[in-house]
CSV table of N, CA and C in Angstrom, one decimal:
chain,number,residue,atom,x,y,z
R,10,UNK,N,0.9,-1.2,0.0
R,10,UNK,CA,0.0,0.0,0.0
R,10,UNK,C,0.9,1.2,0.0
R,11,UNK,N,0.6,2.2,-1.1
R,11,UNK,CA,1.3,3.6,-0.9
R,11,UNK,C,0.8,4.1,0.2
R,12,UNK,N,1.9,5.5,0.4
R,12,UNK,CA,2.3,6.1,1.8
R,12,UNK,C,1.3,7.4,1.2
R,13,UNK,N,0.2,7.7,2.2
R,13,UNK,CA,-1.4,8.4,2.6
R,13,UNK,C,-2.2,8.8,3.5
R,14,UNK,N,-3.2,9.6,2.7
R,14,UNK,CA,-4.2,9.9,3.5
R,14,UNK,C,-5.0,8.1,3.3
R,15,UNK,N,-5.6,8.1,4.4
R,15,UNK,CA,-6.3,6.4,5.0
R,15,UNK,C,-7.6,6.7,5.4
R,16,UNK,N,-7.9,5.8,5.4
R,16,UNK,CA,-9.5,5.5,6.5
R,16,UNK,C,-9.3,4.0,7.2
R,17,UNK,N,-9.5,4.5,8.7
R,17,UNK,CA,-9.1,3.3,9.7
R,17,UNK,C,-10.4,3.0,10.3
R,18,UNK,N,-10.9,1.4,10.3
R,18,UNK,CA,-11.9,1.1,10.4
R,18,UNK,C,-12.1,0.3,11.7
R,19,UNK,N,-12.3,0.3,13.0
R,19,UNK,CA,-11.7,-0.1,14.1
R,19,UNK,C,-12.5,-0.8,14.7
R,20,UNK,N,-12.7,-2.4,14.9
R,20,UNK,CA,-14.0,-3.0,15.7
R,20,UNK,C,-13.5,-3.9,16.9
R,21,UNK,N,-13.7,-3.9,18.1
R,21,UNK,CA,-13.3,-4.0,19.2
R,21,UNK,C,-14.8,-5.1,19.9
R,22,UNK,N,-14.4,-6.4,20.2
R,22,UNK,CA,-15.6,-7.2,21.0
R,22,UNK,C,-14.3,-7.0,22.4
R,23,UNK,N,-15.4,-6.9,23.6
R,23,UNK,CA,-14.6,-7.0,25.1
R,23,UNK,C,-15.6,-8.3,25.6
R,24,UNK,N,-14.9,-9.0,26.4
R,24,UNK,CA,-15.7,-9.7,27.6
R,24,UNK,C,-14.9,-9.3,28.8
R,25,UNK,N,-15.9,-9.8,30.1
R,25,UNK,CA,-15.2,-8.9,31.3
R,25,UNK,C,-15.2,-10.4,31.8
R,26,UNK,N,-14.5,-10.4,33.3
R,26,UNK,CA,-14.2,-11.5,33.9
R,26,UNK,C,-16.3,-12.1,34.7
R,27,UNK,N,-16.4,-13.1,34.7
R,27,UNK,CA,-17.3,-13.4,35.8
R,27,UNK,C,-18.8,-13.2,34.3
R,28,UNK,N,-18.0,-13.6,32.9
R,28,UNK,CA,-18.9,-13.9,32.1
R,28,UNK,C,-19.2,-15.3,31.3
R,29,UNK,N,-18.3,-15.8,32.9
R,29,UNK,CA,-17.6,-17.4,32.2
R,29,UNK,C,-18.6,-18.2,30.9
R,30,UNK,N,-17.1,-18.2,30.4
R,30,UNK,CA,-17.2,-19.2,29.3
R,30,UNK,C,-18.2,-19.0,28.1
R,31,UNK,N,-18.4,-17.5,28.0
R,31,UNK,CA,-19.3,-16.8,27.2
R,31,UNK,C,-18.3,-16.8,25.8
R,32,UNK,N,-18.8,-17.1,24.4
R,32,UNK,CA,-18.0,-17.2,23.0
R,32,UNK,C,-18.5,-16.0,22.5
R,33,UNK,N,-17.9,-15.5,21.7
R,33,UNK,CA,-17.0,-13.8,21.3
R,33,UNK,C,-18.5,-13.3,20.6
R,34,UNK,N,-19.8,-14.4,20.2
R,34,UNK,CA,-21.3,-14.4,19.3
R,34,UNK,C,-22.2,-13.7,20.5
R,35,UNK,N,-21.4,-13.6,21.8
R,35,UNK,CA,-22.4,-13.8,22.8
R,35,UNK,C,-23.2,-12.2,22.4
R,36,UNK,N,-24.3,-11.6,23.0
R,36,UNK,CA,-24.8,-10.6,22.8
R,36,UNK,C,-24.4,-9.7,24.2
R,37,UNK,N,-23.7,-10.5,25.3
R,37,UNK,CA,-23.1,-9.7,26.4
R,37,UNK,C,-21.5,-9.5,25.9
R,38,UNK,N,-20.7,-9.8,25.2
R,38,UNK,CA,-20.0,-8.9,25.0
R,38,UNK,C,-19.8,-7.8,24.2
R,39,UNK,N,-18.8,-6.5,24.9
R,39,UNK,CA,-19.2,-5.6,24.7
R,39,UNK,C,-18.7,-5.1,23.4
R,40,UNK,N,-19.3,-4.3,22.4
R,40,UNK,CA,-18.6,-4.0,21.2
R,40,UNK,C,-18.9,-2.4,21.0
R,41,UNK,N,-17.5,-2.2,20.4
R,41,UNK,CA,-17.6,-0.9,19.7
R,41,UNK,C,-17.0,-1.1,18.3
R,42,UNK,N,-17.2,0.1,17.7
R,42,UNK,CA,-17.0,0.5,16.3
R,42,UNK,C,-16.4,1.9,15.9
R,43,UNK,N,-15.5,2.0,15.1
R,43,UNK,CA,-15.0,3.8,15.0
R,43,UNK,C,-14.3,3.9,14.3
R,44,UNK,N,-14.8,4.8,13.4
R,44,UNK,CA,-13.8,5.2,11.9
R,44,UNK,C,-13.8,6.4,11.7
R,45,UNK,N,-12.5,6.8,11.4
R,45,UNK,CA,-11.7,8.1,11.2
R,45,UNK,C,-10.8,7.8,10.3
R,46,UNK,N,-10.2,9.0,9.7
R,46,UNK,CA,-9.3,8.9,8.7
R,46,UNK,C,-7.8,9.6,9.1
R,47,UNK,N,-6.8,9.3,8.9
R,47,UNK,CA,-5.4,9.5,9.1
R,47,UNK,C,-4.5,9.2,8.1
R,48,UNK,N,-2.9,9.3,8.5
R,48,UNK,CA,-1.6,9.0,7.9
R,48,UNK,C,-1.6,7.6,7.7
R,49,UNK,N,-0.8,6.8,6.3
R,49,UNK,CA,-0.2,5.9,6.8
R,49,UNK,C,1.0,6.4,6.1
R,50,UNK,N,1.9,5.1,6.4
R,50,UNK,CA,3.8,5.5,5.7
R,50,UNK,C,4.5,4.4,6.3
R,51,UNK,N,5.2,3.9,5.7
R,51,UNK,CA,6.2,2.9,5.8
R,51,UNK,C,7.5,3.6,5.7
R,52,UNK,N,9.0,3.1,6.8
R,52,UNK,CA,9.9,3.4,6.8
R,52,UNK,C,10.6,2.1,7.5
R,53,UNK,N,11.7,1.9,6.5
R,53,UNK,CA,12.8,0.8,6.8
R,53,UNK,C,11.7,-0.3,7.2
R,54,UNK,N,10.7,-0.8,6.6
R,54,UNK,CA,9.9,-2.2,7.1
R,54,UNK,C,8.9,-2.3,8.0
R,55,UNK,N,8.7,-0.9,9.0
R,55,UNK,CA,7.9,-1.1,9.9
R,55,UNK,C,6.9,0.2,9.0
R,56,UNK,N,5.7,-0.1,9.7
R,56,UNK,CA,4.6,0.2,8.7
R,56,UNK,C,3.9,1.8,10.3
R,57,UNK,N,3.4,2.3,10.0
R,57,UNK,CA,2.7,3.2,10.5
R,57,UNK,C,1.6,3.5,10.7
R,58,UNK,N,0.7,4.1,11.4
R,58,UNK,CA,-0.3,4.8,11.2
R,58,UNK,C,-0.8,5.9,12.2
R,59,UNK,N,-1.0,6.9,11.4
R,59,UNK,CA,-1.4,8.2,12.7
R,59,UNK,C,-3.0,8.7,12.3
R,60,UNK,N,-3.6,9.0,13.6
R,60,UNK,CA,-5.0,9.2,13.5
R,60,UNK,C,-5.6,10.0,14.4
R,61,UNK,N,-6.3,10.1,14.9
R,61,UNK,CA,-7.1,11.2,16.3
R,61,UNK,C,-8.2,10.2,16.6
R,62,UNK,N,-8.0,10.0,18.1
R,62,UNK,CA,-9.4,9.2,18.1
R,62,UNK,C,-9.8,10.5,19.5
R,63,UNK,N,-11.5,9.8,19.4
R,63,UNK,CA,-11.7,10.7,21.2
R,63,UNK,C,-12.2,9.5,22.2
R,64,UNK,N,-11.5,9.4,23.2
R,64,UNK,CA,-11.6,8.4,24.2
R,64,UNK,C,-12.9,9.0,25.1
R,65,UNK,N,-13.7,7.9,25.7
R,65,UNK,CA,-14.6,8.2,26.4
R,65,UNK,C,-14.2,9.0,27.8
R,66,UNK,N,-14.9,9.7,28.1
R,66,UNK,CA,-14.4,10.6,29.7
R,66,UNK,C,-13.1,11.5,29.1
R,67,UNK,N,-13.2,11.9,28.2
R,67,UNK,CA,-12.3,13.1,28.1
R,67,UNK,C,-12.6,14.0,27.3
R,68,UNK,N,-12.0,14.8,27.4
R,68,UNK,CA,-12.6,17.1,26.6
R,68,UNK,C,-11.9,16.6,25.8
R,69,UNK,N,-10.9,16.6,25.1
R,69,UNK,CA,-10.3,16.6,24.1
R,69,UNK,C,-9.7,15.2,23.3
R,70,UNK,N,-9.6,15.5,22.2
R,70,UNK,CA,-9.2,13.7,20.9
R,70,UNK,C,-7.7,14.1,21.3
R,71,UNK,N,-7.9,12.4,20.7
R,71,UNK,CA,-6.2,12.1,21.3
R,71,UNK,C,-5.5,12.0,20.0
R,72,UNK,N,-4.0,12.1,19.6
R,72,UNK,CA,-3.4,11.4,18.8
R,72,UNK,C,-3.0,10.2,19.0
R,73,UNK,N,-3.0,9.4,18.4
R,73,UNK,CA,-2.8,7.4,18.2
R,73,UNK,C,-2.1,7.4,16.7
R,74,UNK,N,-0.8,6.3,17.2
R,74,UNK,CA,-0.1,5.9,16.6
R,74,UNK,C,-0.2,4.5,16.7
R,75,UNK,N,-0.9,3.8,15.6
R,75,UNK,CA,-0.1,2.1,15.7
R,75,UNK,C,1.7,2.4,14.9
R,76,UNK,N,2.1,0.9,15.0
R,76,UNK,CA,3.5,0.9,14.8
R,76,UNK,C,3.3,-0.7,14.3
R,77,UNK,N,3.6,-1.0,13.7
R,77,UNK,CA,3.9,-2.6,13.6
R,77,UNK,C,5.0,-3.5,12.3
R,78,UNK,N,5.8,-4.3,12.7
R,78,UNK,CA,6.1,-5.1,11.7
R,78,UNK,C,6.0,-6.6,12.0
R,79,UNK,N,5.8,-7.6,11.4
R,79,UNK,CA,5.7,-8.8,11.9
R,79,UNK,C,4.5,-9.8,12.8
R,80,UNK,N,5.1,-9.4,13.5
R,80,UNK,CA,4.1,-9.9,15.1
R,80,UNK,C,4.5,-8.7,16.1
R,81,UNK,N,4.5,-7.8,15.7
R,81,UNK,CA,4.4,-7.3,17.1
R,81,UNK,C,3.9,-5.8,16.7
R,82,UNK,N,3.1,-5.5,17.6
R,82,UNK,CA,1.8,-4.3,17.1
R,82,UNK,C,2.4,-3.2,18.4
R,83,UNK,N,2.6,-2.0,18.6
R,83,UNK,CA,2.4,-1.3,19.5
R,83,UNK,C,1.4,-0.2,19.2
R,84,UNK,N,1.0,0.6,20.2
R,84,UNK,CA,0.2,1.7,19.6
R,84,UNK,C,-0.1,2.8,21.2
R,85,UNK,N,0.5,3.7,20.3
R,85,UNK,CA,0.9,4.8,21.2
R,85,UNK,C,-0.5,6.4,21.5
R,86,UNK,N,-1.1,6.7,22.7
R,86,UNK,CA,-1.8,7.6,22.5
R,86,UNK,C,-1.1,8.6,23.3
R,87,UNK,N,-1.5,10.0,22.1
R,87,UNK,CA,-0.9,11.1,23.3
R,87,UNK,C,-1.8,12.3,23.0
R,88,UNK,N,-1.9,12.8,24.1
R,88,UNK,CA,-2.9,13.7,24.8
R,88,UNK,C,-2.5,13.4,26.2
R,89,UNK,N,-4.2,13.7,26.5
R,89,UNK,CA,-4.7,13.6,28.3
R,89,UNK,C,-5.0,11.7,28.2
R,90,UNK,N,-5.4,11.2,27.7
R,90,UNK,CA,-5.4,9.8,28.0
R,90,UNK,C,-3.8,9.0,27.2
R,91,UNK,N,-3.0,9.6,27.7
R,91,UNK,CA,-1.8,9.3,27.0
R,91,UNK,C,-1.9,7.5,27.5
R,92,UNK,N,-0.8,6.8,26.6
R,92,UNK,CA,-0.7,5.4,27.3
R,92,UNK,C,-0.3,4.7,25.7
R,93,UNK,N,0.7,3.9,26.1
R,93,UNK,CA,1.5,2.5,25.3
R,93,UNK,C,1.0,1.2,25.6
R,94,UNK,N,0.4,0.5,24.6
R,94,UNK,CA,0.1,-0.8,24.9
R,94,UNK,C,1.3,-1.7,23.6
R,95,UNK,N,1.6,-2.4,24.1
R,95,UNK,CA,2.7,-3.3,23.1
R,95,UNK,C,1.8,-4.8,22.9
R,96,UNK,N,2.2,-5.3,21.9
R,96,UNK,CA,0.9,-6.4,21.5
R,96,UNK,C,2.1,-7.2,20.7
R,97,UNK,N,2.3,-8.5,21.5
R,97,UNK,CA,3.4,-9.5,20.7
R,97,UNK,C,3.3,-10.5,21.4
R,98,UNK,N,2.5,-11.4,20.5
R,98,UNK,CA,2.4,-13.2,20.6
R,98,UNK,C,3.1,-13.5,21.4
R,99,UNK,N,3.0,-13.9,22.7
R,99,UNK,CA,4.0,-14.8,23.7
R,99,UNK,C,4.7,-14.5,24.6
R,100,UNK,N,4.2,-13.0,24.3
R,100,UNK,CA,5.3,-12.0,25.6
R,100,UNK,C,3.9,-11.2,26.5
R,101,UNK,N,4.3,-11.1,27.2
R,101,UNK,CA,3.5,-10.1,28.5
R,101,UNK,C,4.1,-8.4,28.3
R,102,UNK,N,3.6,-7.6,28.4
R,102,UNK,CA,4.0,-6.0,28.5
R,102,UNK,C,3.4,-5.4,29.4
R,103,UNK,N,4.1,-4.6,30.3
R,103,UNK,CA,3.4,-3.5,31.0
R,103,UNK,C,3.5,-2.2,30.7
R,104,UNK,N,2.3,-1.7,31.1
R,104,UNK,CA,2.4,0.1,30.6
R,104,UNK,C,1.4,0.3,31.5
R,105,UNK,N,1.5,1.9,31.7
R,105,UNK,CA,0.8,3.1,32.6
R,105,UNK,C,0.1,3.1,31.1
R,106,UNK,N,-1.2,3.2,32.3
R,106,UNK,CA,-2.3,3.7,30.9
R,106,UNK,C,-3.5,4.9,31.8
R,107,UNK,N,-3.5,5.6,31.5
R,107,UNK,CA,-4.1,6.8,32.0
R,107,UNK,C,-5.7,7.0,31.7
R,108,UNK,N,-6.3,7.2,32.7
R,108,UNK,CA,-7.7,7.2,32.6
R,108,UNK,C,-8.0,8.2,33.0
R,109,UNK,N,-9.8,8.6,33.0
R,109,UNK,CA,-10.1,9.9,33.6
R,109,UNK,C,-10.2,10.3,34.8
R,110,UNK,N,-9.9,8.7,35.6
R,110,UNK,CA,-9.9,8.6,37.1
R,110,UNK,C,-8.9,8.2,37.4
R,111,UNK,N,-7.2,8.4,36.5
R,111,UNK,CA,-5.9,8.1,37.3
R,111,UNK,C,-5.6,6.9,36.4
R,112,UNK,N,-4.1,7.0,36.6
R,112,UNK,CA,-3.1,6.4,36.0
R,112,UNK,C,-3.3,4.5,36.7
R,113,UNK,N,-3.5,3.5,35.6
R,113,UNK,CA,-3.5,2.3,36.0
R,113,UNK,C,-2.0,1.5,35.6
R,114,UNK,N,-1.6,0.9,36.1
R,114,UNK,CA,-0.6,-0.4,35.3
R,114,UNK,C,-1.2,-1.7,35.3
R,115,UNK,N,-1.4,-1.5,33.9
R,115,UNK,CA,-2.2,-3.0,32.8
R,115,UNK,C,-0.7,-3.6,32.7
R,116,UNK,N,-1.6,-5.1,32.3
R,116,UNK,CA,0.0,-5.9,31.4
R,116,UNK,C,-1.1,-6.6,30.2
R,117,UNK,N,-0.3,-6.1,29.3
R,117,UNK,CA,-0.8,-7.5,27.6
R,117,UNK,C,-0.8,-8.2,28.0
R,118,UNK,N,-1.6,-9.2,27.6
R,118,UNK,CA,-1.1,-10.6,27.0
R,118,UNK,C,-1.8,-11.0,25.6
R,119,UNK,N,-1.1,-11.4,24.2
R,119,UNK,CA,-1.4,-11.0,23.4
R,119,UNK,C,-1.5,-12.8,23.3
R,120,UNK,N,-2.7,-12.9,22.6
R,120,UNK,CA,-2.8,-14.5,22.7
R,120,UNK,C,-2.5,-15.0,20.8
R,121,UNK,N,-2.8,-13.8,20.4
R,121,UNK,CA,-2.6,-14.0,18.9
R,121,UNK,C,-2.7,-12.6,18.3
R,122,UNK,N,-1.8,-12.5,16.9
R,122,UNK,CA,-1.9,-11.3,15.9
R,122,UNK,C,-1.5,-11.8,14.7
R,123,UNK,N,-2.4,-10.7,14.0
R,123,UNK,CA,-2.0,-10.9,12.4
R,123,UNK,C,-2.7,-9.6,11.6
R,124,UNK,N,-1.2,-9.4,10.7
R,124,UNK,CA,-1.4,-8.3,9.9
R,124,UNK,C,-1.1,-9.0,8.8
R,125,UNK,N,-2.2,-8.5,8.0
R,125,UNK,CA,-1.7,-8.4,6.3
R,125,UNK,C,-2.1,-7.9,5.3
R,126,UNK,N,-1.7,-7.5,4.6
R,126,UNK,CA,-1.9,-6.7,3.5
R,126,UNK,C,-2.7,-7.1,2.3
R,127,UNK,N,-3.7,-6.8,2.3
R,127,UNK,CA,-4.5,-7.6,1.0
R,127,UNK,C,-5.0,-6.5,-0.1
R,128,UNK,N,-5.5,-6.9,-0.9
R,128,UNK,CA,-6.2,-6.0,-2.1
R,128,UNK,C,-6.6,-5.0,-2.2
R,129,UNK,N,-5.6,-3.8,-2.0
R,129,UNK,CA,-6.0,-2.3,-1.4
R,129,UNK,C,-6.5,-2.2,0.0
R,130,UNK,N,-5.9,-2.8,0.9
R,130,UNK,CA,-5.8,-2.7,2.2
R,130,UNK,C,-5.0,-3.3,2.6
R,131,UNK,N,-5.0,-2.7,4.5
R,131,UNK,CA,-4.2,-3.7,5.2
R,131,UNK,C,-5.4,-4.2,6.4
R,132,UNK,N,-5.1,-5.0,6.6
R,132,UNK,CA,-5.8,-6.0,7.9
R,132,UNK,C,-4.8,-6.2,9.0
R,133,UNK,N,-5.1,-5.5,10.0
R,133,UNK,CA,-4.9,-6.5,11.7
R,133,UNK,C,-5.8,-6.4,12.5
R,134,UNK,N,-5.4,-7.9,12.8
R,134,UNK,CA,-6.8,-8.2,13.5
R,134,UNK,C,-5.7,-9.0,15.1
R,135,UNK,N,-6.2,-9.2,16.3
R,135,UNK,CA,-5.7,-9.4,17.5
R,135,UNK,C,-6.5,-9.5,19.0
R,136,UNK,N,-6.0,-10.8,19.7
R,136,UNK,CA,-6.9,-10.8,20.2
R,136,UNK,C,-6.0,-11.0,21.6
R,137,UNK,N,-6.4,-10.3,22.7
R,137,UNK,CA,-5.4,-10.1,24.0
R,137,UNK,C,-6.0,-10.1,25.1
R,138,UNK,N,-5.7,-10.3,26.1
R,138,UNK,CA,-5.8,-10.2,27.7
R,138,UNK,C,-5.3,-8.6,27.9
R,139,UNK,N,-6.3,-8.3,29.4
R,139,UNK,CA,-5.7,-6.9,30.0
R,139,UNK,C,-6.0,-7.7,31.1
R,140,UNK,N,-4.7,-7.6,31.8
R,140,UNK,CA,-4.4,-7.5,33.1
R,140,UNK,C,-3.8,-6.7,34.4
R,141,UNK,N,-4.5,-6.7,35.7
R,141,UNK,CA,-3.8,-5.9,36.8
R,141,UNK,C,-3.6,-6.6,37.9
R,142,UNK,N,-2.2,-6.4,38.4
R,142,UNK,CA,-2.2,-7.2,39.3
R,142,UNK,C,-2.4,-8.9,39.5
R,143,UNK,N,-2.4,-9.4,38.2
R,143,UNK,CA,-2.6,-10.7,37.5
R,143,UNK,C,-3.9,-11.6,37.5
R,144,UNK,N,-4.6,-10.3,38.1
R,144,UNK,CA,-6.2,-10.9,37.8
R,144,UNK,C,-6.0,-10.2,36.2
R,145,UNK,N,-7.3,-11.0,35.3
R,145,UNK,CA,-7.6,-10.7,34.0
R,145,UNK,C,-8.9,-9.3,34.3
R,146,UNK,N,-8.9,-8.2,33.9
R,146,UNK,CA,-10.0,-7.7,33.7
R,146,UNK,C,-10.8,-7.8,32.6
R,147,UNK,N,-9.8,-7.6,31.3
R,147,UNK,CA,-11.0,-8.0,29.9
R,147,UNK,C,-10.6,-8.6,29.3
R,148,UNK,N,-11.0,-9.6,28.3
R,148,UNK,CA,-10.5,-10.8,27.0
R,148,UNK,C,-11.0,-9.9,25.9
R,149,UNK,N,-10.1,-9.4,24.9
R,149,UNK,CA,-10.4,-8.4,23.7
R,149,UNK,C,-10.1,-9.3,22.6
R,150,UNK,N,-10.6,-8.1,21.5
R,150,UNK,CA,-11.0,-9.2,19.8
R,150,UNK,C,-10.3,-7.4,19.4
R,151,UNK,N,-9.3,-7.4,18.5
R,151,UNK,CA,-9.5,-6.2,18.0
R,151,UNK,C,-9.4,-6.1,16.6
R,152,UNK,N,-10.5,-5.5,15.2
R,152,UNK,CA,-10.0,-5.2,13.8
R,152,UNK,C,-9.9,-4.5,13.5
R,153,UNK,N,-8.8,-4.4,12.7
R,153,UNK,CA,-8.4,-3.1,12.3
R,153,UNK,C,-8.1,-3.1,10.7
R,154,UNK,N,-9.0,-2.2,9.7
R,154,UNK,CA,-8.9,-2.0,8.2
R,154,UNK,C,-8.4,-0.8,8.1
R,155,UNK,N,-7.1,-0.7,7.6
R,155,UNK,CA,-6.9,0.8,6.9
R,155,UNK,C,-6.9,0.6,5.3
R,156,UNK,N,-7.6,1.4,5.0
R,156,UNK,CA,-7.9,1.6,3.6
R,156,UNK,C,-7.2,3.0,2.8
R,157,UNK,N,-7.0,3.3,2.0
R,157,UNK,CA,-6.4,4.5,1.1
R,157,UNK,C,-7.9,4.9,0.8
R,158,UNK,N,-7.6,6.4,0.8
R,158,UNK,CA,-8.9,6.9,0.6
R,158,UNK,C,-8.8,7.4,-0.6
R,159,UNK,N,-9.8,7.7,-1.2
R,159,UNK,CA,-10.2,8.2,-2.6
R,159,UNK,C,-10.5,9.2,-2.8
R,160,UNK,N,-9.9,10.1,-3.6
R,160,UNK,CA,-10.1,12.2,-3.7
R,160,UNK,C,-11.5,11.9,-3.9
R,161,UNK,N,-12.7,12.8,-3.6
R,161,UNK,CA,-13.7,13.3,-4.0
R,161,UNK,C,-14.0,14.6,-4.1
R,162,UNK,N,-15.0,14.4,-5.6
R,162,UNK,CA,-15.5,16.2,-5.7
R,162,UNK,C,-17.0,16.0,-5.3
R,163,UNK,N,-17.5,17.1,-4.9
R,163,UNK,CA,-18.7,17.4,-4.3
R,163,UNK,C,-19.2,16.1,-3.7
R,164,UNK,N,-18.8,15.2,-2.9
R,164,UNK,CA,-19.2,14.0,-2.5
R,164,UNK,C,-19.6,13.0,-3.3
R,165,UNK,N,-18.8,12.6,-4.7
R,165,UNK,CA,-19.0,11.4,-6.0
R,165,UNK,C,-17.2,11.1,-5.6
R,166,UNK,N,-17.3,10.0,-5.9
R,166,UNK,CA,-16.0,9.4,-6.3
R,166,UNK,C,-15.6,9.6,-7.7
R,167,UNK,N,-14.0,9.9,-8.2
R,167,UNK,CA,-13.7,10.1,-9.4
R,167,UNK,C,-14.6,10.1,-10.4
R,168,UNK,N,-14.8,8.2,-10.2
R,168,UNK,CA,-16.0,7.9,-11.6
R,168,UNK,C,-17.2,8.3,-12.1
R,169,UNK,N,-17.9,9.0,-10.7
R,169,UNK,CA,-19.3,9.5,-10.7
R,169,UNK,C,-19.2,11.5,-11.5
R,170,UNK,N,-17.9,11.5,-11.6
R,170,UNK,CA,-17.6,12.9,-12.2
R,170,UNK,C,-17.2,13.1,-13.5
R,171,UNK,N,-16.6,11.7,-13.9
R,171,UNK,CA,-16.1,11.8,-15.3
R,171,UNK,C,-17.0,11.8,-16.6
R,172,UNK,N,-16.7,12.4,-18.0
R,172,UNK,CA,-17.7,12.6,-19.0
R,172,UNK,C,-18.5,11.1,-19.1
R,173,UNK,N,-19.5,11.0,-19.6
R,173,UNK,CA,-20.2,10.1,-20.2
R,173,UNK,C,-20.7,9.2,-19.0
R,174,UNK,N,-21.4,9.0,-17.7
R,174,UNK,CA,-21.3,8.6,-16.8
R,174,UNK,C,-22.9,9.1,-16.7
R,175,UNK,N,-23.8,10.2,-17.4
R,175,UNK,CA,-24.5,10.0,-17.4
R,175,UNK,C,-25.2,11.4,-16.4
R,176,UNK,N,-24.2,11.9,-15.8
R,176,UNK,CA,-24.6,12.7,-14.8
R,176,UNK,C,-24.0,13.5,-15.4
R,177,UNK,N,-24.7,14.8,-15.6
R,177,UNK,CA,-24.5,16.2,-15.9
R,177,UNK,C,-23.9,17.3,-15.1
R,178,UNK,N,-22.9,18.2,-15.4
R,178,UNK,CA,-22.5,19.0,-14.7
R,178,UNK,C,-23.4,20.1,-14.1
């Protein structure tokens, strides 16, 4: 994928502890959805991406950076809910992650990842443990599509503007 403006398509299933043995279809876990558009760019092999998201319980959007090559995903937010989560098959990480009620220390555990690049997009998709204090708080599903975005004029894509298409200037 060429180095751009993007559209990042972000879907997130949570389950919390004490939902035992509940599968990812259940209608109790929790899901979100959120799409925005940002940077991507590749340098020396590791791939990029910059965006704005707005976290819940805060005045102001954050900047978010994923980072990734291989198997190992990081993704950096900075603002007021600043915080580094690192995401790599087989390893544990800890990071301060900042909330609107104070600074926590989580640890990953990344049980699986995969990124790849398909037919005008990229795909990662990941699924992890948050932990504190080595109790689990949530079992996560996370996808992620960045797409290249497409110039538009007056809200048509290229083809809906060119001669012979039927639609008049």
């Amino acid at each position: 994928m060429e180095n751009g403006r993007v559209q990042i398509l972000t879907r997130t299933l949570s389950r919390l502890p004490g939902d035992g043995g509940m599968d990812w279809d259940s209608p109790l876990c929790q899901r979100e959805e959120a799409e925005t558009t940002g940077e991507y760019y590749e340098r020396g092999g590791v791939r990029y991406c910059l965006y704005e998201e707005q976290p819940e319980g805060w005045e102001k959007p954050c900047k978010v950076l994923l980072k990734w090559k291989e198997a190992f995903l990081e993704r950096q937010i900075r603002g007021e809910a600043a915080s580094r989560m690192v995401f790599e098959p087989g390893n544990r990480h800890r990071a301060s992650y900042r909330t609107s009620f104070g600074d926590l220390l989580l640890e990953t555990d990344t049980h699986w990842l995969q990124a790849r690049e398909e037919q005008g997009f990229i795909s990662l998709a990941l699924e992890y443990g948050i932990r504190q204090q080595g109790q689990t708080i949530s079992e996560n599903r996370v996808k992620i599509r960045i797409t290249p975005l497409v110039d538009t004029v007056k809200g048509f894509s290229d083809a809906g503007t060119q001669p012979g298409n039927g639609i008049e200037p």
